[in-house]
XYZ file of C-alpha atoms in Angstrom:
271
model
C 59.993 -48.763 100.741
C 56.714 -47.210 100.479
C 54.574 -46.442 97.662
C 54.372 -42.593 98.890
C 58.172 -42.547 99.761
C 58.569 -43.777 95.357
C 57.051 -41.254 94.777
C 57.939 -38.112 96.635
C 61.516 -39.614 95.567
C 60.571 -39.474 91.859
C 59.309 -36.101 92.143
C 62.371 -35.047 93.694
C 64.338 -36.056 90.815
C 61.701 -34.643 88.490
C 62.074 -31.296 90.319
C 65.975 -31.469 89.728
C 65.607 -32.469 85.975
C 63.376 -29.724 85.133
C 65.260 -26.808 87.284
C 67.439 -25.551 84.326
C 64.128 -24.150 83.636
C 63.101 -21.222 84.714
C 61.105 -20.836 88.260
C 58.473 -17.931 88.594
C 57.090 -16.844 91.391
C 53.182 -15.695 90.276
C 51.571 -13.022 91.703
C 48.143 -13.121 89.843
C 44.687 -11.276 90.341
C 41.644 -11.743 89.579
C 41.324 -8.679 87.429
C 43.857 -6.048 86.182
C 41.474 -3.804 85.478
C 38.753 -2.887 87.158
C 36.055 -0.261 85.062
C 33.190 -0.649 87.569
C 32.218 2.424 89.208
C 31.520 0.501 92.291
C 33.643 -0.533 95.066
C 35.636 -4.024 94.244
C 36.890 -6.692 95.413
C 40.334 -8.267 93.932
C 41.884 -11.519 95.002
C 45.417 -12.314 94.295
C 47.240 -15.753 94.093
C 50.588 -16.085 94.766
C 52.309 -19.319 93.979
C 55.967 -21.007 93.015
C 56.012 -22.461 89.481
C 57.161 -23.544 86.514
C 54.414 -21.394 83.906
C 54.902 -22.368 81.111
C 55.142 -26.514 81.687
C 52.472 -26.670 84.412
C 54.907 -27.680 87.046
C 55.965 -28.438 88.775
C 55.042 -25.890 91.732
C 57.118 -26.303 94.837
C 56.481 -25.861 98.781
C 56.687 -21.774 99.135
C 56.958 -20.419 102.837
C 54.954 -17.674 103.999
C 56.217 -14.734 102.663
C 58.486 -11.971 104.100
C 56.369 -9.463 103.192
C 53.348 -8.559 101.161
C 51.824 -5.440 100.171
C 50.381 -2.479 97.784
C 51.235 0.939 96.843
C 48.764 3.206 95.398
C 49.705 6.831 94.831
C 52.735 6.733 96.420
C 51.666 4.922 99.746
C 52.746 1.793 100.774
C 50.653 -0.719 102.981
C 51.454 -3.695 104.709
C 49.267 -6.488 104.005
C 51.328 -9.660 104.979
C 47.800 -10.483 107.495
C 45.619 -11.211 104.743
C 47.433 -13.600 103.279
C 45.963 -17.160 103.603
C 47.709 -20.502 103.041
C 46.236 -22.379 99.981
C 47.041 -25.950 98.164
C 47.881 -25.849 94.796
C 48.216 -28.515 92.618
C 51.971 -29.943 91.684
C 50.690 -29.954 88.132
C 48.241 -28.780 86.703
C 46.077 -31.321 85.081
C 47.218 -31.075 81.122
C 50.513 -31.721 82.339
C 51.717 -35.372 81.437
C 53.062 -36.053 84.997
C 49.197 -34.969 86.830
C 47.689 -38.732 86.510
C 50.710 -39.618 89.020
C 50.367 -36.834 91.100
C 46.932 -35.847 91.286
C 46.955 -35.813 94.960
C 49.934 -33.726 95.717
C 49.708 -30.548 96.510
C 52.087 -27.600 97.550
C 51.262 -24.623 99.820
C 51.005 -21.150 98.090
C 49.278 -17.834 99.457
C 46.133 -16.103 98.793
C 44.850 -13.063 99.791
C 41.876 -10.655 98.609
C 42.123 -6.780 98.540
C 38.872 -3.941 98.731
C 39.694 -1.378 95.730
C 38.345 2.111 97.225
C 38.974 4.409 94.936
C 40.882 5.072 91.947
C 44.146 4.621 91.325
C 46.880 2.199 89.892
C 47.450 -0.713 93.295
C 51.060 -1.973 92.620
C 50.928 -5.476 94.585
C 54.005 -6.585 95.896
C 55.765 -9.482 97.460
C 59.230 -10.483 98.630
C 59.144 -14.177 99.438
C 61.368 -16.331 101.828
C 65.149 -17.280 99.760
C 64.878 -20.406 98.254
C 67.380 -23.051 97.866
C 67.612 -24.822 95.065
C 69.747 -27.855 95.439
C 70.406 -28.431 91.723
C 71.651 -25.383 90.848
C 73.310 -24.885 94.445
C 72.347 -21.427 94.762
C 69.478 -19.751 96.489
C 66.602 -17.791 94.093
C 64.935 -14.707 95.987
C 61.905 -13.481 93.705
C 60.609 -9.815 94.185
C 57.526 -10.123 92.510
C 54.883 -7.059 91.457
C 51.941 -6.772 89.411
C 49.722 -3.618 88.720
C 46.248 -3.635 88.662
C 44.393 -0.589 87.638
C 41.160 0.328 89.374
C 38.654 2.785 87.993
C 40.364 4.196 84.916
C 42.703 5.745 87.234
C 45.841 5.031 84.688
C 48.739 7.129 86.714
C 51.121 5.572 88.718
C 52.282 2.542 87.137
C 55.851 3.277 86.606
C 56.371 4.578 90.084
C 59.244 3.075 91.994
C 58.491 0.981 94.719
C 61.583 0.821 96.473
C 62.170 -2.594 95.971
C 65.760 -4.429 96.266
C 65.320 -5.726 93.151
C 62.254 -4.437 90.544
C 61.176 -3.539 87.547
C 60.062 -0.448 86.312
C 57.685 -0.478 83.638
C 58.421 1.603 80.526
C 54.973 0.608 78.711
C 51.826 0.749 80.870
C 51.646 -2.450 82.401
C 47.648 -3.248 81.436
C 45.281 -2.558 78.799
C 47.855 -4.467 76.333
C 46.998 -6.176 73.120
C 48.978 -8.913 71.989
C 51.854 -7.757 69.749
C 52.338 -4.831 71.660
C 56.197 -3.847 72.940
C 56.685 -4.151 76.202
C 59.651 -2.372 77.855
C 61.473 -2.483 81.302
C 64.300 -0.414 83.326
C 65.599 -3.116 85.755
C 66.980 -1.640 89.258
C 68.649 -3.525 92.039
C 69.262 -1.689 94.833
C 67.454 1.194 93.169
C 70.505 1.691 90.586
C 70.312 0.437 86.851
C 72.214 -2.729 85.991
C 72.848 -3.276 82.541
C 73.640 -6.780 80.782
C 71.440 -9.195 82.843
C 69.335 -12.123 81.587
C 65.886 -11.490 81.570
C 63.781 -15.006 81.432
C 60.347 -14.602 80.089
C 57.187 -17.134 80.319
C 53.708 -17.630 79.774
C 51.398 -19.259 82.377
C 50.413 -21.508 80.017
C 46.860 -22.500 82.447
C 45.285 -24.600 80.309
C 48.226 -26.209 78.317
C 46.973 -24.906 74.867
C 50.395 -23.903 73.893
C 53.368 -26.721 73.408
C 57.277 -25.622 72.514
C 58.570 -27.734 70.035
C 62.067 -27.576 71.893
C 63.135 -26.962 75.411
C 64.863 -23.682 75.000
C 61.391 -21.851 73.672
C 60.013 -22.770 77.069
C 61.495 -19.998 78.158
C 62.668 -16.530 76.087
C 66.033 -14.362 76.917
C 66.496 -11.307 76.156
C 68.893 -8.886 77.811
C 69.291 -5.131 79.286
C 70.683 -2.972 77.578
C 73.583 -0.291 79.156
C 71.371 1.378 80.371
C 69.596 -1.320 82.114
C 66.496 -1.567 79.582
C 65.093 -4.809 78.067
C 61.901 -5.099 75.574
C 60.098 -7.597 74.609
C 57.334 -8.023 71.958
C 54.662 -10.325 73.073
C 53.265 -12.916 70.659
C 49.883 -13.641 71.962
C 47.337 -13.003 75.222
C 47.248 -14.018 78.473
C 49.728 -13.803 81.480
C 53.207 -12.825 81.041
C 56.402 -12.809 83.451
C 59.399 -11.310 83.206
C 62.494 -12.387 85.707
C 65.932 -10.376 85.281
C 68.540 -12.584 87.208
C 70.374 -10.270 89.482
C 73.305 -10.844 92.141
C 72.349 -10.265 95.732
C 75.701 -11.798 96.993
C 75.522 -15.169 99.241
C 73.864 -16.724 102.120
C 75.829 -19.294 104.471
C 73.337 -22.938 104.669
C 74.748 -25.512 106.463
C 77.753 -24.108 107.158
C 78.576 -23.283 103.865
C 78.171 -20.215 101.585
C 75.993 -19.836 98.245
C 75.005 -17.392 95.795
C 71.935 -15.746 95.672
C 70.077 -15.029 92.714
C 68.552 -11.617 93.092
C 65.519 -11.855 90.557
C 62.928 -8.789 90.348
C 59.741 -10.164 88.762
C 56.528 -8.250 87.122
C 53.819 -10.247 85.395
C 51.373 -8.670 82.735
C 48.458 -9.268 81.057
C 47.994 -9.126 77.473
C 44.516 -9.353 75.651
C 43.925 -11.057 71.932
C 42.963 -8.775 68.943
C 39.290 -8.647 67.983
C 38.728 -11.082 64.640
């Protein structure tokens, strides 16, 4: 057997050791908040990960759809995205040295802010099966970036299957701050569902003493709410596991996990 074969076979099992935790699909760009009073140019990466641990990031097919809605209008911008390689892990992580020349596809695209307003990017990504867990895991993702000093329309419904609905404005937040959430599937509250949080943890500054503070839970409350207080800057995601029923693969059926995702940004205190 080849050396290449070894070790797309070790990955494998990596991949299936590490999928009790949490997955995140990460729609990031390059600024959520935009103060120039010129016209700008965003670009937004969209990749399949495990955040907080650096990997590793699997294959992701090209989305089902991708798009933005600013005051109320939606717009279709699946064409723009481009295919990109990103790394399996990134380079802190203790598995890079062996896999420093794997790669898996993820999607870029770039975006001309106009005029003011608060862009809600969106994307619904291709089911994916998870063999471990024997389930598929559908990701709505969303992230708001604010352009201009705008600051209205961030808690606007999309229409999403499965979103959530910011309760705090979703920028402009300092570590410590509260951040709250109405989760809606099928554009009806659901109460009592997980919601997994994580921190892209980009350049591995941050290391959890213990597996289960990889990722936090908290949970909805009846009327569908969840809050969370976050402990210090940069990206956050937050994943409520929903049910979107089942999906027949090779002849036989499997659950889908329904997940609506929205990632924020938090910024550190001034010393």
């Amino acid at each position: 057997m080849g050396k290449k074969w070894i070790m797309l076979i070790c990955l494998a099992w990596l991949c299936v050791a590490i999928s009790a935790q949490a997955h995140f699909v990460m729609l990031l760009p390059s600024d959520d908040i935009v103060n120039s009073e010129e016209e700008h140019m965003v670009s937004l990466k969209c990749v399949f990960t495990h955040p907080m641990e650096g990997g590793p990031t699997m294959e992701m097919a090209k989305p089902q759809a991708f798009g933005v809605m600013v005051k109320g209008e939606k717009s279709d911008l699946l064409f723009s995205l481009k295919p990109i390689k990103f790394p399996i892990f990134a380079s802190w992580n203790p598995n890079y040295s062996q896999y420093k020349d794997k790669t898996a596809t993820a999607w870029e695209a770039s975006y001309h802010l106009k005029r003011p307003g608060d862009y809600q990017f969106y994307v619904i990504p291709q089911p994916y099966f998870e063999p471990a867990e024997e389930k598929f895991i559908y990701q709505i993702t969303k992230v708001v970036v604010d352009a201009f000093g705008a600051e209205e329309g961030w808690d606007e419904p999309i229409g999403l299957p499965a979103e959530i609905i910011p309760l705090t404005r979703p920028y402009g937040l300092w570590a410590g701050n509260l951040f709250r959430g109405l989760v809606l599937i099928n554009g009806k509250p659901v109460p009592n569902l997980e919601v997994e949080v994580e921190y892209y943890n980009q350049d591995g500054k941050v290391h959890p003493p213990a597996d289960c503070m990889v990722t936090q839970v908290v949970k909805t409350d009846n009327n569908g709410v969840f809050a969370y207080n976050i402990p210090w800057s940069g990206w956050w995601g937050f994943s409520v596991l929903g049910n979107g029923g089942t999906k027949v693969y090779k002849g036989k059926p499997y659950p889908i996990e329904l997940d609506a995702v929205i990632w924020i940004k938090a910024y550190p205190l001034s010393d």
